[in-house]
CSV table of C-alpha atoms in Angstrom, one decimal:
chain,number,residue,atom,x,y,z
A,1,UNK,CA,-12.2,-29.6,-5.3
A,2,UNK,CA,-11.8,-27.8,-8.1
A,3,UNK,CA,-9.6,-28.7,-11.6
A,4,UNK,CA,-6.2,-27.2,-12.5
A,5,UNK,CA,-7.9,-25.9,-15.7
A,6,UNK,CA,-10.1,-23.7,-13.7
A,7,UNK,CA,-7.7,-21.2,-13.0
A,8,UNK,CA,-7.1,-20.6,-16.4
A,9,UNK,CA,-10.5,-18.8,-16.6
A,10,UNK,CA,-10.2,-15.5,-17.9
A,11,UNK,CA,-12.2,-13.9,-15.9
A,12,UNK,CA,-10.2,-14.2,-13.1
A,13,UNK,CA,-7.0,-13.0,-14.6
A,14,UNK,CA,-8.5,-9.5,-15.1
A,15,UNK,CA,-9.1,-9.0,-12.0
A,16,UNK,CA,-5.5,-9.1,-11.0
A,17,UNK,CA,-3.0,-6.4,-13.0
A,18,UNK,CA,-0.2,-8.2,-14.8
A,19,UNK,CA,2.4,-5.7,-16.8
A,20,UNK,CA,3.3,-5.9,-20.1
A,21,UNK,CA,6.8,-5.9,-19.4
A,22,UNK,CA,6.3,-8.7,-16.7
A,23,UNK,CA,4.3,-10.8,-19.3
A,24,UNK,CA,7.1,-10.4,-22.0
A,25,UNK,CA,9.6,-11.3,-18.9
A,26,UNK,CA,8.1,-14.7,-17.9
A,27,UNK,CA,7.7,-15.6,-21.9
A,28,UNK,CA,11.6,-15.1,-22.5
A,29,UNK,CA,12.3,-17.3,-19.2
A,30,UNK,CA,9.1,-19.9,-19.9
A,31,UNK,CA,11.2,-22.3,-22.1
A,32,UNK,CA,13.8,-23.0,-20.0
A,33,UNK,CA,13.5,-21.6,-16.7
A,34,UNK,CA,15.8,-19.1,-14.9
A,35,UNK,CA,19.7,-19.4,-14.0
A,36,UNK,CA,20.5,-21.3,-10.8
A,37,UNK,CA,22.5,-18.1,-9.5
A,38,UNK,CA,19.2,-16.7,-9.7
A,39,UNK,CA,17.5,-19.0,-7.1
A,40,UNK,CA,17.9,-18.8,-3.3
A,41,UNK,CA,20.5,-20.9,-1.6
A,42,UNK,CA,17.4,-22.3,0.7
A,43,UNK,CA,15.0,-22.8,-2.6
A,44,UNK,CA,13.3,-26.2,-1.8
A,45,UNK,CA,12.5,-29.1,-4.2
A,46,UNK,CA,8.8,-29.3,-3.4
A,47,UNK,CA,6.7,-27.2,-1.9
A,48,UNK,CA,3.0,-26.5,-0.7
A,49,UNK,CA,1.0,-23.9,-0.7
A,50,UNK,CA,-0.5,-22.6,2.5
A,51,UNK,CA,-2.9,-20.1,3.6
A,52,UNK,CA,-1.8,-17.3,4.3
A,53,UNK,CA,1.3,-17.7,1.7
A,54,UNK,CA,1.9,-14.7,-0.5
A,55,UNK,CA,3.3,-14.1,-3.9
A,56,UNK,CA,6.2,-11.9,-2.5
A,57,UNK,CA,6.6,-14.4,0.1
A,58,UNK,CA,7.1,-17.5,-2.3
A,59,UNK,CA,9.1,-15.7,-4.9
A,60,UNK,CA,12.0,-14.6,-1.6
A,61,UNK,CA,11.4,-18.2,-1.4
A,62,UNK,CA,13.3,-19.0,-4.7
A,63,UNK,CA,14.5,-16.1,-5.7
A,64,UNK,CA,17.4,-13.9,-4.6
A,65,UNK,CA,15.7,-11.1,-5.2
A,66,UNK,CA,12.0,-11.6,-4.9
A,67,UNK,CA,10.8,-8.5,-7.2
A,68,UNK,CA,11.7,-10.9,-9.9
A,69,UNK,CA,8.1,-13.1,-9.6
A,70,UNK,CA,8.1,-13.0,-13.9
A,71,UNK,CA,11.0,-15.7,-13.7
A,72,UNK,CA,9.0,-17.2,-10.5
A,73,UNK,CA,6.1,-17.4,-12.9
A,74,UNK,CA,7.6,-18.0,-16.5
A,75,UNK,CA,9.0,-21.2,-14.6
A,76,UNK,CA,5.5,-22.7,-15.8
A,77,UNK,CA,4.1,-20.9,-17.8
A,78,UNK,CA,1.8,-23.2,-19.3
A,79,UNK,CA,0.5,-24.3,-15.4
A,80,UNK,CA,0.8,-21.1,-14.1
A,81,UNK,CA,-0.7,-18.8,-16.9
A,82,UNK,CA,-1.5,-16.1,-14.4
A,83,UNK,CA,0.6,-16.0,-11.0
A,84,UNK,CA,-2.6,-14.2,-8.8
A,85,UNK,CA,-4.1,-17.6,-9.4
A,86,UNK,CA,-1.9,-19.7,-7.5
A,87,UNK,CA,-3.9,-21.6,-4.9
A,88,UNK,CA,-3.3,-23.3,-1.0
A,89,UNK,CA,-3.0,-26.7,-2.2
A,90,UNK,CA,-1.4,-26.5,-4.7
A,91,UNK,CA,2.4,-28.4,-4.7
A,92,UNK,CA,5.5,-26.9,-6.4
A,93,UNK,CA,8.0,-28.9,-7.9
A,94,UNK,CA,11.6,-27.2,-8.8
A,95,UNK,CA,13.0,-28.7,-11.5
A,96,UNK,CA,16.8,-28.3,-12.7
A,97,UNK,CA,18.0,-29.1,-15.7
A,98,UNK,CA,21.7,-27.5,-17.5
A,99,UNK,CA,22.4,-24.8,-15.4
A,100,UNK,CA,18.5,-23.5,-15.4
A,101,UNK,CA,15.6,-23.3,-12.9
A,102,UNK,CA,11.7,-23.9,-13.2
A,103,UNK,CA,9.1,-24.9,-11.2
A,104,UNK,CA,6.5,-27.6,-12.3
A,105,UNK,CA,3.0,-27.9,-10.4
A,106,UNK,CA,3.6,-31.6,-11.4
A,107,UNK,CA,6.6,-34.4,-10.4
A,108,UNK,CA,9.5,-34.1,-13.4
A,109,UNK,CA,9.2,-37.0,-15.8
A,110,UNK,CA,5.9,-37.9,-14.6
A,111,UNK,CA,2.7,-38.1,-16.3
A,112,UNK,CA,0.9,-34.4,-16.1
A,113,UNK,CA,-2.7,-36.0,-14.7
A,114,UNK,CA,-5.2,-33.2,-14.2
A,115,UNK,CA,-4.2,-31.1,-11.3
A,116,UNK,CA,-6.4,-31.2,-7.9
A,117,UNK,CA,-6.7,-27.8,-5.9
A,118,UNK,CA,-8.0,-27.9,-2.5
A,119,UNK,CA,-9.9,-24.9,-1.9
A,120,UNK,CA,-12.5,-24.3,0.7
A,121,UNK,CA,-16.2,-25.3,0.0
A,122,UNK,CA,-18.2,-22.6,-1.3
A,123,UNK,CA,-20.7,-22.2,-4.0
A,124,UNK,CA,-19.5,-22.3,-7.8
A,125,UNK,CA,-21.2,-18.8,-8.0
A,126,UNK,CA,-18.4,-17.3,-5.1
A,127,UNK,CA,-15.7,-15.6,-7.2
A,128,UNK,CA,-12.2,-17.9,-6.8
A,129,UNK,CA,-10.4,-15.0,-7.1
A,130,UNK,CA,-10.8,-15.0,-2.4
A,131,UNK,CA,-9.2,-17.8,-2.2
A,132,UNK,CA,-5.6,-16.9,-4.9
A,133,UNK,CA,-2.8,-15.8,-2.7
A,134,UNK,CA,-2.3,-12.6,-2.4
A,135,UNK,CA,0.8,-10.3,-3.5
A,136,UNK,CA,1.6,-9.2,0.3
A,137,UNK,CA,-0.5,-9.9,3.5
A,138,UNK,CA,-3.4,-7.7,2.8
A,139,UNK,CA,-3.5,-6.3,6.5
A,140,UNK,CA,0.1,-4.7,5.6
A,141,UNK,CA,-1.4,-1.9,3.3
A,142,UNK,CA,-5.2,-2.2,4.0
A,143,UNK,CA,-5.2,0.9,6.6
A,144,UNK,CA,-2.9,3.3,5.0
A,145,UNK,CA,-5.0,3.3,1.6
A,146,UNK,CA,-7.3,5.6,3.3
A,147,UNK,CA,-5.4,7.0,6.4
A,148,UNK,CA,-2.5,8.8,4.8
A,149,UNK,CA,-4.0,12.1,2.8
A,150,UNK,CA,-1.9,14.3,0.9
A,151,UNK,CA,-3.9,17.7,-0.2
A,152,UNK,CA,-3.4,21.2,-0.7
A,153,UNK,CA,-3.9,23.6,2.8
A,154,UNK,CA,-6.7,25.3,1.2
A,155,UNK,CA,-8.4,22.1,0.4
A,156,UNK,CA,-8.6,21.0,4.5
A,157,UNK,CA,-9.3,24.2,5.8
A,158,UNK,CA,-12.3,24.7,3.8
A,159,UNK,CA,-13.7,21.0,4.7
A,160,UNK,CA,-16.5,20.7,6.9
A,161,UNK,CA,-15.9,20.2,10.1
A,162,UNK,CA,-16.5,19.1,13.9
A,163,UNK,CA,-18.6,21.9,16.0
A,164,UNK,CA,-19.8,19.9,18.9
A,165,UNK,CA,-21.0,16.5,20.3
A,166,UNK,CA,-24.2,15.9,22.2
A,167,UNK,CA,-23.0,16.1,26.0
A,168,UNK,CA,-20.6,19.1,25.2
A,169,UNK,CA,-17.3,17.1,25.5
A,170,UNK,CA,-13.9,18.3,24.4
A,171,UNK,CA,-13.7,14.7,23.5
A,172,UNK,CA,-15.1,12.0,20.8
A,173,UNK,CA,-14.9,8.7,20.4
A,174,UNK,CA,-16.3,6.1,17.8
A,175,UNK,CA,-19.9,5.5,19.0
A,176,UNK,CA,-20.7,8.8,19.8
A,177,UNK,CA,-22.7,11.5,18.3
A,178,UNK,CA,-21.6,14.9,16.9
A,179,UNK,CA,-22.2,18.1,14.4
A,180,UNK,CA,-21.1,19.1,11.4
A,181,UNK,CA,-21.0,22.6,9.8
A,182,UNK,CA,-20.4,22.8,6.0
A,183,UNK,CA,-18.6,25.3,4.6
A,184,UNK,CA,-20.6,28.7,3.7
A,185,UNK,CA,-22.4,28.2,1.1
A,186,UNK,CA,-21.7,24.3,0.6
A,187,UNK,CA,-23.9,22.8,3.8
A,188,UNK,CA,-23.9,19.2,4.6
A,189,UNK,CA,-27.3,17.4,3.2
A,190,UNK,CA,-28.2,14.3,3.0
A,191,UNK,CA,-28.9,14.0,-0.5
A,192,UNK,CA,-28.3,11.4,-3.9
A,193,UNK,CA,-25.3,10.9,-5.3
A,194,UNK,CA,-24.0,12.5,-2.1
A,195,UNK,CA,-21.8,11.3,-0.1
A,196,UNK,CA,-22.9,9.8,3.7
A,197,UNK,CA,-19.3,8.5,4.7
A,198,UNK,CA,-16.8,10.7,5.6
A,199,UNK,CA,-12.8,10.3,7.2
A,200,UNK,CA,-12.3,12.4,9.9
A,201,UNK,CA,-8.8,14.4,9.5
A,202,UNK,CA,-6.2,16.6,11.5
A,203,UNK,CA,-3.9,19.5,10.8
A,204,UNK,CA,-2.4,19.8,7.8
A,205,UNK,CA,1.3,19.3,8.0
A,206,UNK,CA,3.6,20.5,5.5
A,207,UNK,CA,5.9,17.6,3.6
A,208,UNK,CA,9.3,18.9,2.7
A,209,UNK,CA,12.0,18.0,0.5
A,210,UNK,CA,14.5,16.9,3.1
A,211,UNK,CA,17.3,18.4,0.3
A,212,UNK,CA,15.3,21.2,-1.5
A,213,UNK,CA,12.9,22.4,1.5
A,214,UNK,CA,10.3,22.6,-0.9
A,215,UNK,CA,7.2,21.9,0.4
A,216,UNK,CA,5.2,19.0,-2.0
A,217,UNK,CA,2.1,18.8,0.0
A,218,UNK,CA,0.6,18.5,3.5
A,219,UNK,CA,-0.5,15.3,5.2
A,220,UNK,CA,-3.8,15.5,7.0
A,221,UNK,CA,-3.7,12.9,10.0
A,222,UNK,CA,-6.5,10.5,10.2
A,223,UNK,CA,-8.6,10.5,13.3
A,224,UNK,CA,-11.5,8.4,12.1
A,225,UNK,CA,-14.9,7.6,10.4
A,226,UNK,CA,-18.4,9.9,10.4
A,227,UNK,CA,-21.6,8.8,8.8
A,228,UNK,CA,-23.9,11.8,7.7
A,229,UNK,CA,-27.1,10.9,9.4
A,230,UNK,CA,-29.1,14.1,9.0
A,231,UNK,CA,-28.7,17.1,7.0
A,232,UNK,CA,-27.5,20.8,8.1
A,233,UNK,CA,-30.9,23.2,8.2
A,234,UNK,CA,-31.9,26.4,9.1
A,235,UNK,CA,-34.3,27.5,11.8
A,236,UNK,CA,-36.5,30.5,12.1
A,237,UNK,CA,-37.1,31.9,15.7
A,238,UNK,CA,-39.3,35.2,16.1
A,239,UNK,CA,-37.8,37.7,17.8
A,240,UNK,CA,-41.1,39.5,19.6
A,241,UNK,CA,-40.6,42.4,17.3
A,242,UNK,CA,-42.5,41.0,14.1
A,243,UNK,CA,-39.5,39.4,12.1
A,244,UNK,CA,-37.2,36.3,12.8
A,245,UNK,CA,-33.9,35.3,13.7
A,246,UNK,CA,-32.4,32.5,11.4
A,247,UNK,CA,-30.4,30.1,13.2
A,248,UNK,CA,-28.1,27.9,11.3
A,249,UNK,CA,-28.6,23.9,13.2
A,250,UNK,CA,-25.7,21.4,12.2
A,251,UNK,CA,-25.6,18.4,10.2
A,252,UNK,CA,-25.8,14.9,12.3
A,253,UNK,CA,-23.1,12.5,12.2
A,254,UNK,CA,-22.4,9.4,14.4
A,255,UNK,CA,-18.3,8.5,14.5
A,256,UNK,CA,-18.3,5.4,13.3
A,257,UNK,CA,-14.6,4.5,13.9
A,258,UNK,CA,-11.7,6.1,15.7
A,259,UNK,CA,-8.3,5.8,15.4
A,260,UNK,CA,-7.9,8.2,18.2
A,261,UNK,CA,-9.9,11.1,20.1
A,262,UNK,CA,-12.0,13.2,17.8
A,263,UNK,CA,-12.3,17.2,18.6
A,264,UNK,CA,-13.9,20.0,17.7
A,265,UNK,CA,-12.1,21.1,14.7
A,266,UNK,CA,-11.8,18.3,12.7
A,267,UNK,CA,-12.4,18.4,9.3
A,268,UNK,CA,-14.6,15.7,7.0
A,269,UNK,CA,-13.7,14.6,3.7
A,270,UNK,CA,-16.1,12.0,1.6
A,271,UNK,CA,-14.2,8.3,1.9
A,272,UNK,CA,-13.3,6.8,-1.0
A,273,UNK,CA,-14.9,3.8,-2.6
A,274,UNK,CA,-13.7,0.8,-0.8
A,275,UNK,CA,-12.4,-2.3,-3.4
A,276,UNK,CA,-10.1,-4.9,-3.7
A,277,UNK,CA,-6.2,-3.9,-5.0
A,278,UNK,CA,-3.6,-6.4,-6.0
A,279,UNK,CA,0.1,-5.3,-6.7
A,280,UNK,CA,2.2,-6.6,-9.2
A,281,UNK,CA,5.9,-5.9,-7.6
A,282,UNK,CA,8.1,-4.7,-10.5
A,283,UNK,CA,11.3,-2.4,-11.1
A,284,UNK,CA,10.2,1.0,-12.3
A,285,UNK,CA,11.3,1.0,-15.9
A,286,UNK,CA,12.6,4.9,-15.8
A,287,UNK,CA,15.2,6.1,-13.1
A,288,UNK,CA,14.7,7.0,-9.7
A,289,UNK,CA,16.7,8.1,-7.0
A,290,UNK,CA,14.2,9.2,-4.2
A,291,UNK,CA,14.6,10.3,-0.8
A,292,UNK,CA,12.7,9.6,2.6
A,293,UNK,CA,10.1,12.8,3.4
A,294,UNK,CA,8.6,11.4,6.3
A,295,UNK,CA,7.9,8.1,8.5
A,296,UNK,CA,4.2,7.7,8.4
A,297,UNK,CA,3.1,7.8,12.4
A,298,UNK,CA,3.5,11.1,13.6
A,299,UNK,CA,6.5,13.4,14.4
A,300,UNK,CA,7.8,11.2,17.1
A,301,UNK,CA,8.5,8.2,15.1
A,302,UNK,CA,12.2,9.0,13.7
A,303,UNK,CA,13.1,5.2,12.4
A,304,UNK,CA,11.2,3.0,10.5
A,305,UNK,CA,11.0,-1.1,10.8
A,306,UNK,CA,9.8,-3.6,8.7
A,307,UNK,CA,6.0,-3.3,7.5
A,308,UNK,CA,6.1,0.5,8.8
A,309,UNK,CA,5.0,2.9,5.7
A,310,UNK,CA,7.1,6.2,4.8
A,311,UNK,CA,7.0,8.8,2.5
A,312,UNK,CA,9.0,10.0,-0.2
A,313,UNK,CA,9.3,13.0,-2.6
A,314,UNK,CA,8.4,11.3,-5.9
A,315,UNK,CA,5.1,10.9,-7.1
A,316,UNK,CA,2.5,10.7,-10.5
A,317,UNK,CA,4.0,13.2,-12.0
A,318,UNK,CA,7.4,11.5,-11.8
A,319,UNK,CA,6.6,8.3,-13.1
A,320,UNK,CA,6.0,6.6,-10.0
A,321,UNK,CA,3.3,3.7,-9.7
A,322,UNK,CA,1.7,1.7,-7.2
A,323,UNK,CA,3.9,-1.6,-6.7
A,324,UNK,CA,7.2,-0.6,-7.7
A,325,UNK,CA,10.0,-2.0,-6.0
A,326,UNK,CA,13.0,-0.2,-4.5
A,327,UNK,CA,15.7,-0.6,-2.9
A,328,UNK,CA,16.6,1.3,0.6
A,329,UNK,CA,20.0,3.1,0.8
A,330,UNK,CA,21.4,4.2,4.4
A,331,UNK,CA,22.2,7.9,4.5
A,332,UNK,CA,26.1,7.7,4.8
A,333,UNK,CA,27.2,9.0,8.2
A,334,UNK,CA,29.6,11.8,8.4
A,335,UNK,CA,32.6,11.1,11.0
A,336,UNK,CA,36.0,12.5,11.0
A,337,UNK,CA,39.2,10.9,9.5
A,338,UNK,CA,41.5,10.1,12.2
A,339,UNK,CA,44.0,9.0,10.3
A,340,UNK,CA,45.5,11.6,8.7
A,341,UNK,CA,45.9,14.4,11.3
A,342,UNK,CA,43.7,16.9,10.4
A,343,UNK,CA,40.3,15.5,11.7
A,344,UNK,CA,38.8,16.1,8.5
A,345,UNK,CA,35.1,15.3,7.7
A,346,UNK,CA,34.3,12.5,5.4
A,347,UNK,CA,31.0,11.3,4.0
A,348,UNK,CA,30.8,7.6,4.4
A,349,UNK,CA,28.9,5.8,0.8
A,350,UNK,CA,25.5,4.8,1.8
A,351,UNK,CA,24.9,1.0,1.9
A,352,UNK,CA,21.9,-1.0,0.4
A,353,UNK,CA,19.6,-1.4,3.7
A,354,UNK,CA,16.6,-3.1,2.3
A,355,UNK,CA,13.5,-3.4,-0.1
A,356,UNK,CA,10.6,-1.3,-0.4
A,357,UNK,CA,7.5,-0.8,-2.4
A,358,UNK,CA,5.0,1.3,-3.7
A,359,UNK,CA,1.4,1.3,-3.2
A,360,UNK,CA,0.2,5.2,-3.1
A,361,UNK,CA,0.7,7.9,-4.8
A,362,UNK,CA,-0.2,11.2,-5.3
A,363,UNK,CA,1.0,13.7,-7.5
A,364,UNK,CA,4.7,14.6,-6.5
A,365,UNK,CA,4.2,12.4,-3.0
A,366,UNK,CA,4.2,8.2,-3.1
A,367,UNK,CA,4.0,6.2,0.4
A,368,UNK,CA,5.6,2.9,0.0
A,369,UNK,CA,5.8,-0.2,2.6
A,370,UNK,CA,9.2,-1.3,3.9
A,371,UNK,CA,9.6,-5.1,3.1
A,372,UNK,CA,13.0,-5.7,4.3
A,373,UNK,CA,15.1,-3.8,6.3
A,374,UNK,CA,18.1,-4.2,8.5
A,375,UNK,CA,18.8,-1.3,9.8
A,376,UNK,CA,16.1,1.8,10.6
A,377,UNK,CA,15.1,3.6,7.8
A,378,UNK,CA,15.4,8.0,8.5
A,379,UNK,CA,14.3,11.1,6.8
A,380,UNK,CA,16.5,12.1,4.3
A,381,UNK,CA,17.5,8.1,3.6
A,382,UNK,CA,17.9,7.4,-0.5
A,383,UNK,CA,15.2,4.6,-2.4
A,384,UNK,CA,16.5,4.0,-5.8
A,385,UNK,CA,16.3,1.2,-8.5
A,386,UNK,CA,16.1,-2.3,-7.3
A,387,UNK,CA,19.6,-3.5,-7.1
């Protein structure tokens, strides 16, 4: 068991990225709490804290609008100094009091005895920071930090690539092992300060604006994983007449994961450096009014659901960052007006169709995970301020 003081530590709270703007937010609300329109019809009086809870998850618990955690947090600001550091255990009181909301990690009008927080056992050197709840289920995002890749088509065609496997197949499969051929003049060694792990990619497919046609980038598809197990040489074999032929012999590589069928083909590019990343769901502070490029799965997938990712054509250089919350417009259908004789078409207003967020970007490309949804999210569909 560990204290409630604990996870006032400061050594957890920089591990976890809290805004400036969101700090100032819970400060203004942390003296007496939020409005009750604010809260959710559904918001209970007490509640525990569960594994497998999450921050986004609570906050849509009390909250109308659950990109508005600062006011979940600046409930209690003195108990809940940093909101990554709320625990399973612990038990959340809501509090009302003239026409404003807060939640207490004590009983109102009780004594405030030193707070208990179950965690699992573990040794005292284990950072606590496992055991916090997490902004979203972690397995939401996880995979598309490093599957979706948006480069420049010079950038993929001069990757190294695929040449063969040992048995000649057409086919590879994690488990198996294969060559690689460097680029001329940039062979594949094994070497410090090199990279050994590698993502295995696909094409190169060109992202457009769905209004502009521009093109803002290509999206290599993620086939798997290759470790660099031996480095690409050169032989020497005599040729019976006094000099040599050089042969150039492949790099080694086992496939270390698939998501699909390797080929011949395939390009390699270094994987990043795998670490932990926690979002702090906010509304972008600037305006945005961005559309759907693509639904992250391949060109047969035309609607996306709930948890599914997307892409859409804002990015760095727009202002866009990782966990910023938008809401999902509907592309207004066109249908004729059959009302006033002429069968004129008529754009229908798009409707809000559900929350979104953030949590890649590159520079004029950001994927972002769909929260809520009711209705399938398209190409061409609108994300704009949180409304």
């Amino acid at each position: 068991m560990l204290t409630g003081s604990l996870l006032t530590l400061p050594a957890h709270a920089q591990n976890y990225p809290i805004t400036s703007d969101q700090r100032t937010t819970a400060q203004q609300v942390a003296s007496r709490g939020v409005p009750l329109a604010e809260l959710s019809s559904t918001a209970p009086d007490t509640y525990v804290v569960k594994r497998g809870d999450t921050l986004w998850g609570i906050s849509g618990m009390y909250l109308q609008r659950a990109w508005r955690w600062p006011e979940l947090w600046g409930m209690n600001l003195q108990s809940i100094p940093n909101p990554h550091l709320i625990f399973p255990g612990q038990t959340l009181y809501l509090e009302k009091i003239d026409g404003y909301a807060r939640l207490r990690t004590t009983p109102a009008g009780g004594a405030s005895p030193t707070e208990t927080v179950r965690v699992s056992p573990r040794t005292r050197s284990d950072s606590l920071a496992g055991t916090a709840l997490p902004t979203l289920q972690p397995h939401l995002i996880e995979p598309f930090l490093v599957e979706p890749l948006v480069v420049d088509e010079l950038t993929l065609s001069q990757a190294p690539r695929l040449v063969a496997t040992t048995e000649e197949r057409v086919l590879m499969a994690s488990g198996d092992r294969a060559y690689a051929l460097g680029p001329q003049g940039s062979p594949l060694v094994l070497a410090p300060g090199v990279p050994r792990q590698y993502r295995v990619f696909r094409n190169a497919v060109a992202m457009k604006d769905p209004t502009s046609g521009e093109i803002l980038g290509y999206e290599a598809q993620y086939v798997g994983r290759a470790e660099l197990v031996r480095s690409q040489a050169t032989e020497e074999t005599p040729d019976g007449k006094g000099g040599a032929t050089v042969e150039i012999v492949p790099a080694t590589v086992d496939l270390t994961g698939g998501k699909e069928e390797m080929r011949a083909g395939d390009r390699l590019l270094p994987a990043p450096a795998r670490g932990y990343t926690s979002y702090a769901p906010r509304a972008p502070q600037i305006p945005v009014d961005a559309s759907v490029v693509s639904i992250y799965g391949g060109a047969a997938v035309h609607y996306a659901a709930q948890n599914q990712v997307v892409a859409i054509n804002k990015g760095a250089r727009d202002g866009i960052e990782a966990g910023h919350v938008l809401t999902v417009l509907t592309k207004g259908a066109r249908v004729k007006d059959l009302t006033d004789g002429k069968r004129t078409m008529i754009k229908l207003p798009s409707e809000n169709n559900g929350v979104a967020m953030v949590f890649r970007t590159f520079d004029r490309v950001s994927y972002a995970l769909i929260l809520q949804v009711q209705e399938g999210v398209r190409v061409g569909d609108h994300m704009v301020n949180p409304q």
